[in-house]
PDB file of C-alpha atoms in Angstrom:
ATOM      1  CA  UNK W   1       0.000   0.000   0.000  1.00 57.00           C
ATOM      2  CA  UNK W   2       0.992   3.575  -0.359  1.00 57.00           C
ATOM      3  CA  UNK W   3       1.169   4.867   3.285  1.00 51.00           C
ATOM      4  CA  UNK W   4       0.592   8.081   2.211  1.00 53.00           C
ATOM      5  CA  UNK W   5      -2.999   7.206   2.128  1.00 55.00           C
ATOM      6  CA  UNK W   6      -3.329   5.682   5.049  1.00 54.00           C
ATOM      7  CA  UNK W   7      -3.847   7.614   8.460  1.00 51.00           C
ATOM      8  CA  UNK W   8      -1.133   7.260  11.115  1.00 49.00           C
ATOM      9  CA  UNK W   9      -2.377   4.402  12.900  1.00 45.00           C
ATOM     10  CA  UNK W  10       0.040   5.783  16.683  1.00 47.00           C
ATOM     11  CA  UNK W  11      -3.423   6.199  18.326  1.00 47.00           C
ATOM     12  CA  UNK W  12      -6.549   4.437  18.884  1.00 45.00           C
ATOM     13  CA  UNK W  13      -8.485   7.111  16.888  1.00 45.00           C
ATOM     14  CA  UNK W  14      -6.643   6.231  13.780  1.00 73.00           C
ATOM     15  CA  UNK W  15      -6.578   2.703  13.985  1.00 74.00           C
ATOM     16  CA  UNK W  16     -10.740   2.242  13.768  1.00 78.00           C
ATOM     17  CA  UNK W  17     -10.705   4.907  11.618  1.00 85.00           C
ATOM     18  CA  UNK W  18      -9.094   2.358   8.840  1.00 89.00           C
ATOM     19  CA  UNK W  19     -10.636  -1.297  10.577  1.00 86.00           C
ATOM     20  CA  UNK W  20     -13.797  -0.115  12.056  1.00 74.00           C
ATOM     21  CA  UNK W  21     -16.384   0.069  12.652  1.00 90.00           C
ATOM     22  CA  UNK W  22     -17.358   1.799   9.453  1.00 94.00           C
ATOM     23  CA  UNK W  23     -20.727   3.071   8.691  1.00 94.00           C
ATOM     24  CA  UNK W  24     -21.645   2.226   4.799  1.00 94.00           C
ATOM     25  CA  UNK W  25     -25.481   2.645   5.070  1.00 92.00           C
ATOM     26  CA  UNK W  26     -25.219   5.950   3.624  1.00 89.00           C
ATOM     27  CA  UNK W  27     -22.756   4.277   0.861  1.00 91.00           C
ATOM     28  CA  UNK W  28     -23.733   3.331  -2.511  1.00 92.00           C
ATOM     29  CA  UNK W  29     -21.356   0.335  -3.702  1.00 91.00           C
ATOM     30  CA  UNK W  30     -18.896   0.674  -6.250  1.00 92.00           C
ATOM     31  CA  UNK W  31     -19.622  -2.498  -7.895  1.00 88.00           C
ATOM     32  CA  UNK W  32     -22.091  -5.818  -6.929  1.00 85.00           C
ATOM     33  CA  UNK W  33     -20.586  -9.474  -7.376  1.00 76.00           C
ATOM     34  CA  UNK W  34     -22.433 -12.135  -6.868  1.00 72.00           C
ATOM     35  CA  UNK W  35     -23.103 -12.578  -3.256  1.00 80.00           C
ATOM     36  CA  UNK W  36     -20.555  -8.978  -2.014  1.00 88.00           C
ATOM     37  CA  UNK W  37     -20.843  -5.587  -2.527  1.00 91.00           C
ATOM     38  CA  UNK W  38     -17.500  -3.102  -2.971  1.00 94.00           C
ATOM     39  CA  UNK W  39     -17.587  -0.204  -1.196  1.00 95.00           C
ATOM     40  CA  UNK W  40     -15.424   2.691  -1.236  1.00 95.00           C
ATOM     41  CA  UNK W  41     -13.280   2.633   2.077  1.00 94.00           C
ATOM     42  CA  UNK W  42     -14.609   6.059   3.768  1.00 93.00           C
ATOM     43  CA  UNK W  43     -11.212   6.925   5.207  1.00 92.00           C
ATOM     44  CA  UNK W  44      -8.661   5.305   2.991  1.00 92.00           C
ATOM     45  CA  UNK W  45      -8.551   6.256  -0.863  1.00 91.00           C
ATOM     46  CA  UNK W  46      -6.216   2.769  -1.487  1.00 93.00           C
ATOM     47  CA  UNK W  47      -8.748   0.725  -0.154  1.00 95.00           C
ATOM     48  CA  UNK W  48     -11.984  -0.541  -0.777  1.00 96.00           C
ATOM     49  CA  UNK W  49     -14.510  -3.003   1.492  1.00 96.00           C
ATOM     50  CA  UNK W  50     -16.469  -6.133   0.578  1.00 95.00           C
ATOM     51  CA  UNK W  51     -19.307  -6.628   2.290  1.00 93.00           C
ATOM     52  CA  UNK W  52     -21.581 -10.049   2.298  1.00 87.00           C
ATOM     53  CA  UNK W  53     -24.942  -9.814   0.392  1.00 79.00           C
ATOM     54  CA  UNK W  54     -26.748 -11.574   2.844  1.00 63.00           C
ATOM     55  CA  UNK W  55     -29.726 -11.847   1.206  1.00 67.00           C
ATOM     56  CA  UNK W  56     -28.121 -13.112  -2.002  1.00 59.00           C
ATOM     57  CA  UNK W  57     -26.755 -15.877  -0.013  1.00 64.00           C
ATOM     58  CA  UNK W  58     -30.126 -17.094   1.536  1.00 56.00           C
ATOM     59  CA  UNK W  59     -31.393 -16.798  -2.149  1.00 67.00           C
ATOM     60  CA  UNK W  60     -28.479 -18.994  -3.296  1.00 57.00           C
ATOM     61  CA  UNK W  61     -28.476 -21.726  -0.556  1.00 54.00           C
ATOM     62  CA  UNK W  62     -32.764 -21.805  -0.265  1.00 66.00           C
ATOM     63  CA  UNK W  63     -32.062 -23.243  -3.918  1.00 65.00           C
ATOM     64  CA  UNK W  64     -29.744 -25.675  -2.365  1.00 66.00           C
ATOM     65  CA  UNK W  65     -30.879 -27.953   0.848  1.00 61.00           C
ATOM     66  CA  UNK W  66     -28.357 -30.160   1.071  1.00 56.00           C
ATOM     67  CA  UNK W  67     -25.654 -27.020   1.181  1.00 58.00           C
ATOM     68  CA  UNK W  68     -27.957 -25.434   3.588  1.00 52.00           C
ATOM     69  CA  UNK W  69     -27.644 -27.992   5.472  1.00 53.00           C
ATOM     70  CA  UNK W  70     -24.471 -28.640   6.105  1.00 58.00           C
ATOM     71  CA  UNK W  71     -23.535 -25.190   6.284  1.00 60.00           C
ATOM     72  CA  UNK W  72     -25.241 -24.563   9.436  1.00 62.00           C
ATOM     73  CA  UNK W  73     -22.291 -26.245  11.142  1.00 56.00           C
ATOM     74  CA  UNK W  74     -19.343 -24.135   9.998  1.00 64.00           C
ATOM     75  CA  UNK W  75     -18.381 -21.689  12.656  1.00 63.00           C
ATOM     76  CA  UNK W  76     -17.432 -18.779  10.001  1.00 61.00           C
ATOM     77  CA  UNK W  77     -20.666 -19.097   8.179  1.00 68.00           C
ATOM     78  CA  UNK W  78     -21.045 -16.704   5.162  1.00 74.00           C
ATOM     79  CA  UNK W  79     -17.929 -15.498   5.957  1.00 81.00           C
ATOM     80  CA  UNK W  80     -15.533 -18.674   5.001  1.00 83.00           C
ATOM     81  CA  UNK W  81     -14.939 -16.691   1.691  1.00 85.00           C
ATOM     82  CA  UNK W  82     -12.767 -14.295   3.244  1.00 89.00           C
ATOM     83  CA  UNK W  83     -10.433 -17.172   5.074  1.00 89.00           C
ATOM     84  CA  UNK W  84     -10.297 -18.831   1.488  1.00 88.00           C
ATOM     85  CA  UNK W  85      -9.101 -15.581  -0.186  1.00 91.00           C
ATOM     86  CA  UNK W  86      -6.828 -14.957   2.682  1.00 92.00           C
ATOM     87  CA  UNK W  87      -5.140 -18.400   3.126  1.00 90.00           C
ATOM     88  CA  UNK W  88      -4.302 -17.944  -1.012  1.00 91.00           C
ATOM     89  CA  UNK W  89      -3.213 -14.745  -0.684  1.00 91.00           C
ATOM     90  CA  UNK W  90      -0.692 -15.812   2.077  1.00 90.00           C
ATOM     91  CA  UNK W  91       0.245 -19.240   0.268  1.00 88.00           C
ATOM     92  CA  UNK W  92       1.129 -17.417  -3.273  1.00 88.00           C
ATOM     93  CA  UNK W  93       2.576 -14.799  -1.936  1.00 84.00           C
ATOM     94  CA  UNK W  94       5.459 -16.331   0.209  1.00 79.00           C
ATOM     95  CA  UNK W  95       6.244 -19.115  -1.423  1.00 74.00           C
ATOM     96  CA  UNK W  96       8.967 -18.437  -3.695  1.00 69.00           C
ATOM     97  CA  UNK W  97       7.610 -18.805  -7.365  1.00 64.00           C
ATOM     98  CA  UNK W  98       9.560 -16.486  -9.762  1.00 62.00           C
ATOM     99  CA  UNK W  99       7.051 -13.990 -10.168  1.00 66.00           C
ATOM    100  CA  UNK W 100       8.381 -10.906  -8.756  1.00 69.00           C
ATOM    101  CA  UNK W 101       4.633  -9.760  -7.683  1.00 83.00           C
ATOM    102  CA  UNK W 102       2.123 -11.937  -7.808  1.00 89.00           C
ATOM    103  CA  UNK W 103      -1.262  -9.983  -9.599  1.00 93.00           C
ATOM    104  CA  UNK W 104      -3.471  -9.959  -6.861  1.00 93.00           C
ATOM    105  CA  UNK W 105      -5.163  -7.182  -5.126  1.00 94.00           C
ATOM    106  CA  UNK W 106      -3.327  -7.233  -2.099  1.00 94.00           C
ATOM    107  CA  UNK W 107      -5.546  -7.869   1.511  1.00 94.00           C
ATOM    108  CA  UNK W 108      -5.147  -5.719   4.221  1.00 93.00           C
ATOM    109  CA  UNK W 109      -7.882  -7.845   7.066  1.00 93.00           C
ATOM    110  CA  UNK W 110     -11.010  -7.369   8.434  1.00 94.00           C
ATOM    111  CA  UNK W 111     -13.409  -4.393   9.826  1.00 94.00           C
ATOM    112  CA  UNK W 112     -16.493  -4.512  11.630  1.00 93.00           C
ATOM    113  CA  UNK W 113     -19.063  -2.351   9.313  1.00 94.00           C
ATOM    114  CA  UNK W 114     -22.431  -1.500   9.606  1.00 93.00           C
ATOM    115  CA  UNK W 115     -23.078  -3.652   7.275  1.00 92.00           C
ATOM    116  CA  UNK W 116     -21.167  -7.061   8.388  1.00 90.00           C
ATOM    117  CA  UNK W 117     -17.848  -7.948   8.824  1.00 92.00           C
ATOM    118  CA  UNK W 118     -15.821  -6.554   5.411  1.00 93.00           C
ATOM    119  CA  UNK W 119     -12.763  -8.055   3.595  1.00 95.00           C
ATOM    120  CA  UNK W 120     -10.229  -4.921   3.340  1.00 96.00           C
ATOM    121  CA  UNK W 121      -8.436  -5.053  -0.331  1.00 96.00           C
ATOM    122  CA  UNK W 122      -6.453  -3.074  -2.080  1.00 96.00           C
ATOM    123  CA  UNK W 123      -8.506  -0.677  -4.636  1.00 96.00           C
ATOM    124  CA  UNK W 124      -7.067  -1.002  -8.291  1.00 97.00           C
ATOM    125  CA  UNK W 125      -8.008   2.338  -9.769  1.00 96.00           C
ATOM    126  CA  UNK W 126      -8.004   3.448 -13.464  1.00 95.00           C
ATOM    127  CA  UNK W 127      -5.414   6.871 -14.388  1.00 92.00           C
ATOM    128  CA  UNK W 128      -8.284   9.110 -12.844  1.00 92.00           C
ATOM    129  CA  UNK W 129      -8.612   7.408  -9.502  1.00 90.00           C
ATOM    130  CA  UNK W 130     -11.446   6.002  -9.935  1.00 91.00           C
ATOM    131  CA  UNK W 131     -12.538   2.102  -9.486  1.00 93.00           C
ATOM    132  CA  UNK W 132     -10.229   0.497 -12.879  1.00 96.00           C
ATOM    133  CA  UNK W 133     -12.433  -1.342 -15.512  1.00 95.00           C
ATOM    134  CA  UNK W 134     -12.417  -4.976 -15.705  1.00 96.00           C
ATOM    135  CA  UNK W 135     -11.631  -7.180 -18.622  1.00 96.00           C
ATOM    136  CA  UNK W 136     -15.063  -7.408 -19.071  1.00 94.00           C
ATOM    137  CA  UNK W 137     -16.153  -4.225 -19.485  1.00 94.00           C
ATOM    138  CA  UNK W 138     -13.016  -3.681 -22.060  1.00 94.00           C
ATOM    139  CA  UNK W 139     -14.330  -6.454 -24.293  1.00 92.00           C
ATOM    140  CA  UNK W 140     -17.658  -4.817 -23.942  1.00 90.00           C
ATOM    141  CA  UNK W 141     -16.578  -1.511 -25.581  1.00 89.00           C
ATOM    142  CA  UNK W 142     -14.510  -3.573 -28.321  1.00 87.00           C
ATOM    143  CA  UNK W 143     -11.139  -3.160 -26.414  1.00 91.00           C
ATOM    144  CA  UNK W 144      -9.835  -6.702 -26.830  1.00 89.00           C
ATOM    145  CA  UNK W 145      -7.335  -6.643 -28.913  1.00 91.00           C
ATOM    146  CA  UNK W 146      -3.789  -7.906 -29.717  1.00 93.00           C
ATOM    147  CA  UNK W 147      -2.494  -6.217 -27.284  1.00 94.00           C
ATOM    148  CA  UNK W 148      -4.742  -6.867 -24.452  1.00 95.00           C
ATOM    149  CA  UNK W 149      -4.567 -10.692 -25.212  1.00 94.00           C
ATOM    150  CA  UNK W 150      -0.824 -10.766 -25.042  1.00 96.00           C
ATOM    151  CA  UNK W 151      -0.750  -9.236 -21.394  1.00 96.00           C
ATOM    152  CA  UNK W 152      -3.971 -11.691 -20.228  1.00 97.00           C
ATOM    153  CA  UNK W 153      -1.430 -14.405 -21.715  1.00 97.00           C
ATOM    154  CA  UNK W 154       1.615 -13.482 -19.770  1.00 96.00           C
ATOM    155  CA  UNK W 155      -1.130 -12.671 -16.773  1.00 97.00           C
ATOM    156  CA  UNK W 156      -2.681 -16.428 -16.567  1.00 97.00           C
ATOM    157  CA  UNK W 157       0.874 -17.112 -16.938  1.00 96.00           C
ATOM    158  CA  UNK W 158       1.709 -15.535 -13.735  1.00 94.00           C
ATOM    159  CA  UNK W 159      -0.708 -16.522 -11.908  1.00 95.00           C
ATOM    160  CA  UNK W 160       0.071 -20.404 -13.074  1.00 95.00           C
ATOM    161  CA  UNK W 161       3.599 -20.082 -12.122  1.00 92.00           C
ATOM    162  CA  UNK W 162       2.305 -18.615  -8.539  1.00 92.00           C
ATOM    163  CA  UNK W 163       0.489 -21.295  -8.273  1.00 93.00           C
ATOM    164  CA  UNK W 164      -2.638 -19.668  -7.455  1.00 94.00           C
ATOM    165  CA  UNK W 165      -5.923 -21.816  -7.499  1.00 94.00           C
ATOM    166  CA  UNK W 166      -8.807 -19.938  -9.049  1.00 94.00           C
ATOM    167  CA  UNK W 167     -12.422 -21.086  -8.488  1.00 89.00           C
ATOM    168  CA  UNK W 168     -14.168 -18.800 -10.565  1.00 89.00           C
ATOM    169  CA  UNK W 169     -12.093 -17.376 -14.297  1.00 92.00           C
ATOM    170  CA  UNK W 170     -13.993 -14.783 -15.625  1.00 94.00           C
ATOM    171  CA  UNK W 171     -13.305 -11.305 -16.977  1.00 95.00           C
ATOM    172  CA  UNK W 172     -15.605  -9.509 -14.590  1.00 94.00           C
ATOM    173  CA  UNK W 173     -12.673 -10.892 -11.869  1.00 94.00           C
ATOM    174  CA  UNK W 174      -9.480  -9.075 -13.506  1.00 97.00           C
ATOM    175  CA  UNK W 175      -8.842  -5.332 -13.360  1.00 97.00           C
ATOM    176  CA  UNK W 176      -6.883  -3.501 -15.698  1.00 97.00           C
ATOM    177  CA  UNK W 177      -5.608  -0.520 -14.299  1.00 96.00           C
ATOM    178  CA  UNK W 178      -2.993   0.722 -11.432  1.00 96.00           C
ATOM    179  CA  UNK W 179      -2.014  -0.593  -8.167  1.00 94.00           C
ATOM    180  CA  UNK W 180      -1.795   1.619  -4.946  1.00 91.00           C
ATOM    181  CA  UNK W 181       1.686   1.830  -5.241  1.00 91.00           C
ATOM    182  CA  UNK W 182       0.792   3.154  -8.857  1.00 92.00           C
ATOM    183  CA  UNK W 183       2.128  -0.059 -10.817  1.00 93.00           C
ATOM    184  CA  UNK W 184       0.039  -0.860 -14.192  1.00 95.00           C
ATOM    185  CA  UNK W 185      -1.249  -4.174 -15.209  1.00 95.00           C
ATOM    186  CA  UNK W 186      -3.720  -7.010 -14.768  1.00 97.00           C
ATOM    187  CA  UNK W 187      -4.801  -7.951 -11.285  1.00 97.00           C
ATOM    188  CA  UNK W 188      -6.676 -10.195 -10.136  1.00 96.00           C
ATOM    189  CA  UNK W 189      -9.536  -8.860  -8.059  1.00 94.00           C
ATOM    190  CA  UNK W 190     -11.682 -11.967  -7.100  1.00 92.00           C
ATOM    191  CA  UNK W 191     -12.330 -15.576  -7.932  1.00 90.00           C
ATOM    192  CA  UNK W 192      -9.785 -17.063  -6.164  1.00 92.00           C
ATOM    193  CA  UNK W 193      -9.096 -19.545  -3.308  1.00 88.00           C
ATOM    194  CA  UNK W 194      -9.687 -23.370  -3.031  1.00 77.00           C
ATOM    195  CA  UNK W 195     -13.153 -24.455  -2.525  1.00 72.00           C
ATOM    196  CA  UNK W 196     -13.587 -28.139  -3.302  1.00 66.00           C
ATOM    197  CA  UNK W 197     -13.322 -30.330  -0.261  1.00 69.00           C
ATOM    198  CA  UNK W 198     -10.243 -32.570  -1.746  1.00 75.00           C
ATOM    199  CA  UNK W 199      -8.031 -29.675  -2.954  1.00 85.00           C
ATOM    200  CA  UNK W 200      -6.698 -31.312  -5.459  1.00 89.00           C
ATOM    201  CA  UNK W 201      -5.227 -27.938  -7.614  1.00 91.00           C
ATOM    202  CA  UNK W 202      -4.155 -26.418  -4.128  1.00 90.00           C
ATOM    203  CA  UNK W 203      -1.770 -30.062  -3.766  1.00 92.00           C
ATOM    204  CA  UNK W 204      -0.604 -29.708  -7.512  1.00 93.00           C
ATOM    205  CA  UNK W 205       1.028 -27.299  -9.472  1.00 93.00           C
ATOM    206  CA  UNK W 206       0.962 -29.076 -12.620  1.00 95.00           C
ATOM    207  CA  UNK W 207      -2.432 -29.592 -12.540  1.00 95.00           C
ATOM    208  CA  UNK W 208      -3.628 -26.336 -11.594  1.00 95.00           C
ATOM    209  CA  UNK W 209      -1.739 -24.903 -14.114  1.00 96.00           C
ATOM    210  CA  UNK W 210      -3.478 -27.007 -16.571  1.00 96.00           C
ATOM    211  CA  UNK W 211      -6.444 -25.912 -15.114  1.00 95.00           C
ATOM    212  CA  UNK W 212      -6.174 -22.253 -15.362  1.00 96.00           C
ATOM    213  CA  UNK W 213      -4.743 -22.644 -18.759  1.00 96.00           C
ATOM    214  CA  UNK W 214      -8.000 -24.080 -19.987  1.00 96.00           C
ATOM    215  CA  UNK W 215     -10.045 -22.370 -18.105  1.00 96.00           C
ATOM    216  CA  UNK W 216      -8.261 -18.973 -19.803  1.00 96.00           C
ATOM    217  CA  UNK W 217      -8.953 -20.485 -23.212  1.00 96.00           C
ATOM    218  CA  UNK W 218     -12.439 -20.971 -22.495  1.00 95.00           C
ATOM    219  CA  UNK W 219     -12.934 -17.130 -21.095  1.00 95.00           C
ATOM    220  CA  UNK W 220     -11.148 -15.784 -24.249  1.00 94.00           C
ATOM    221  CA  UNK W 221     -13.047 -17.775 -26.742  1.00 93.00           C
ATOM    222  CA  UNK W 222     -16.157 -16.822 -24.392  1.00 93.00           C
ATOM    223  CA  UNK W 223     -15.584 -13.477 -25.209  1.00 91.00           C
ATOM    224  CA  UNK W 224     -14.228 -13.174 -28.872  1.00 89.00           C
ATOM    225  CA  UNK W 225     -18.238 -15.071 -29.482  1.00 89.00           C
ATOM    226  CA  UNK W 226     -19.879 -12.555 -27.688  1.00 87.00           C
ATOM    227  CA  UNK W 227     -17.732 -10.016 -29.775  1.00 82.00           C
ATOM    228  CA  UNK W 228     -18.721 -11.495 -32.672  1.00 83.00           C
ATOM    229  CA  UNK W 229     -21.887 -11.770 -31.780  1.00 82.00           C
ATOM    230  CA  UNK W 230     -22.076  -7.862 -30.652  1.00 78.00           C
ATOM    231  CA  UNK W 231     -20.563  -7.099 -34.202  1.00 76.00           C
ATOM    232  CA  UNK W 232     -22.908  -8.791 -36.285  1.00 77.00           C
ATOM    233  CA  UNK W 233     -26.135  -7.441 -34.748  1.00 80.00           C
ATOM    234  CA  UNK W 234     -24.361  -3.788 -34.948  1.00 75.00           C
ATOM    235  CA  UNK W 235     -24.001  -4.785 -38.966  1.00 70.00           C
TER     236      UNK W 235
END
C-alpha cells in the first residue's frame, strides 16, 4: 500500500478509523458481485470493502438444501470466503515462485461495518482514480485486442507459475488498471481460493496450471463469441 494514504495508525483514533467500525449505510457500492458488494473505504482512498450480500446468499443456498444444510455447522458461516481468499493470498505470496509480484489485489484484514464484517483489499483504480475497468467491461466496448490478449497471456501465466488456485475465471474478476503503489497491469480482483473439499489444484502445481490454462482459453473464446456476436447485430 501507499502509506501516504493511510492515516497514522500511533493512536486508537486512527486505527478504527481504517478497521472499524465503518458506517456504509449511507454508501452506494462501487460495484455488486455475486453474493458482495465493494464499497469505497470512507477513510482510505487505497482501499476498498467487501461486504456479504446476505440476502443473495439465503437466495443462493434456499435453492440448495443439502448445502444449507451442512452449512449450518461451519463456525465462520457466510464469511468462510474471506479465510479462502486470505489463506491464497498468504500461500502465493510467500512461497517463492519467480514472479516478482504476484497480480493480486493485495488484503489488508477485516473491519467490523455496519453492514457485516468486510474483507479490506487493495482498490485497483483506473489513471483518474477512480474504481479500474475490468476485462469485461473492455471487451464490452470492443477493447480486446492484440495487445490486451498478449498481457492476459503473460497474466494467466503468472498466476500459473504462482500457483494460485482460481475457483471462478472470468473477466468480470481481472482489473486492468494501477495498483496503490501506482504499478500498471492485470490484477486479479476476485475468484480465487480453493473451494472443493479434496483440494486437489491447491496439492498440484501441474495440474492447476493445466487448469487455469484451460479455463483462460475458455474465457477468451467466451468473449471473442460474444464479440462477434455484438458485431454482427451492430451490422
Amino acid at each position: 500500500m501507499n502509506s501516504a494514504d493511510l492515516p497514522s495508525c500511533s493512536n486508537a483514533v486512527s486505527f478504527q478509523s481504517i478497521f472499524g467500525p465503518l458506517n456504509l449505510d449511507a454508501e452506494f457500492p462501487l460495484a455488486v458481485g455475486g453474493d458482495r458488494h465493494i464499497f469505497q473505504h470512507p477513510n482510505a482512498p487505497s482501499l476498498l470493502v467487501k461486504v456479504m450480500d446476505m440476502k443473495a446468499r439465503a437466495r443462493y443456498l434456499q435453492a440448495r438444501p443439502f448445502k444449507r444444510w451442512y452449512k449450518q455447522y461451519q463456525r465462520e458461516s457466510a464469511y468462510r470466503v474471506y479465510l479462502n481468499e486470505i489463506t491464497e493470498y498468504v500461500n502465493t505470496t510467500t512461497r517463492p515462485s519467480g514472479v516478482w509480484q504476484v497480480p493480486l489485489a493485495r488484503i489488508l484484514g477485516v473491519a467490523q461495518t455496519s453492514l457485516g464484517l468486510g474483507l479490506l483489499v487493495e482498490k485497483i483504480t483506473d489513471d483518474a482514480g477512480g474504481i479500474a475497468p475490468t476485462v469485461a467491461s473492455l471487451a464490452r466496448q470492443g477493447r480486446l485486442d492484440q495487445a490486451l490478449r498478449a498481457r492476459l497471456d503473460e497474466f494467466f501465466e503468472d498466476l500459473a507459475d504462482a500457483h494460485v488456485v482460481l475457483h471462478d475465471v472470468s473477466p468480470s474478476n481481472i482489473a486492468y488498471g494501477r495498483n496503490a503503489d501506482g504499478k500498471p497491469g492485470l490484477y486479479l480482483i476476485d475468484g480465487f481460493g480453493s473451494l472443493p473439499l479434496i483440494p486437489l489444484y491447491a496439492w498440484s502445481r501441474r495440474l492447476n496450471r493445466r487448469r487455469v490454462r484451460q479455463k483462460y482459453a475458455e474465457m477468451l473464446a467466451s468473449m471473442e463469441r460474444r464479440a462477434r456476436e455484438a458485431a454482427d447485430r451492430s451490422a
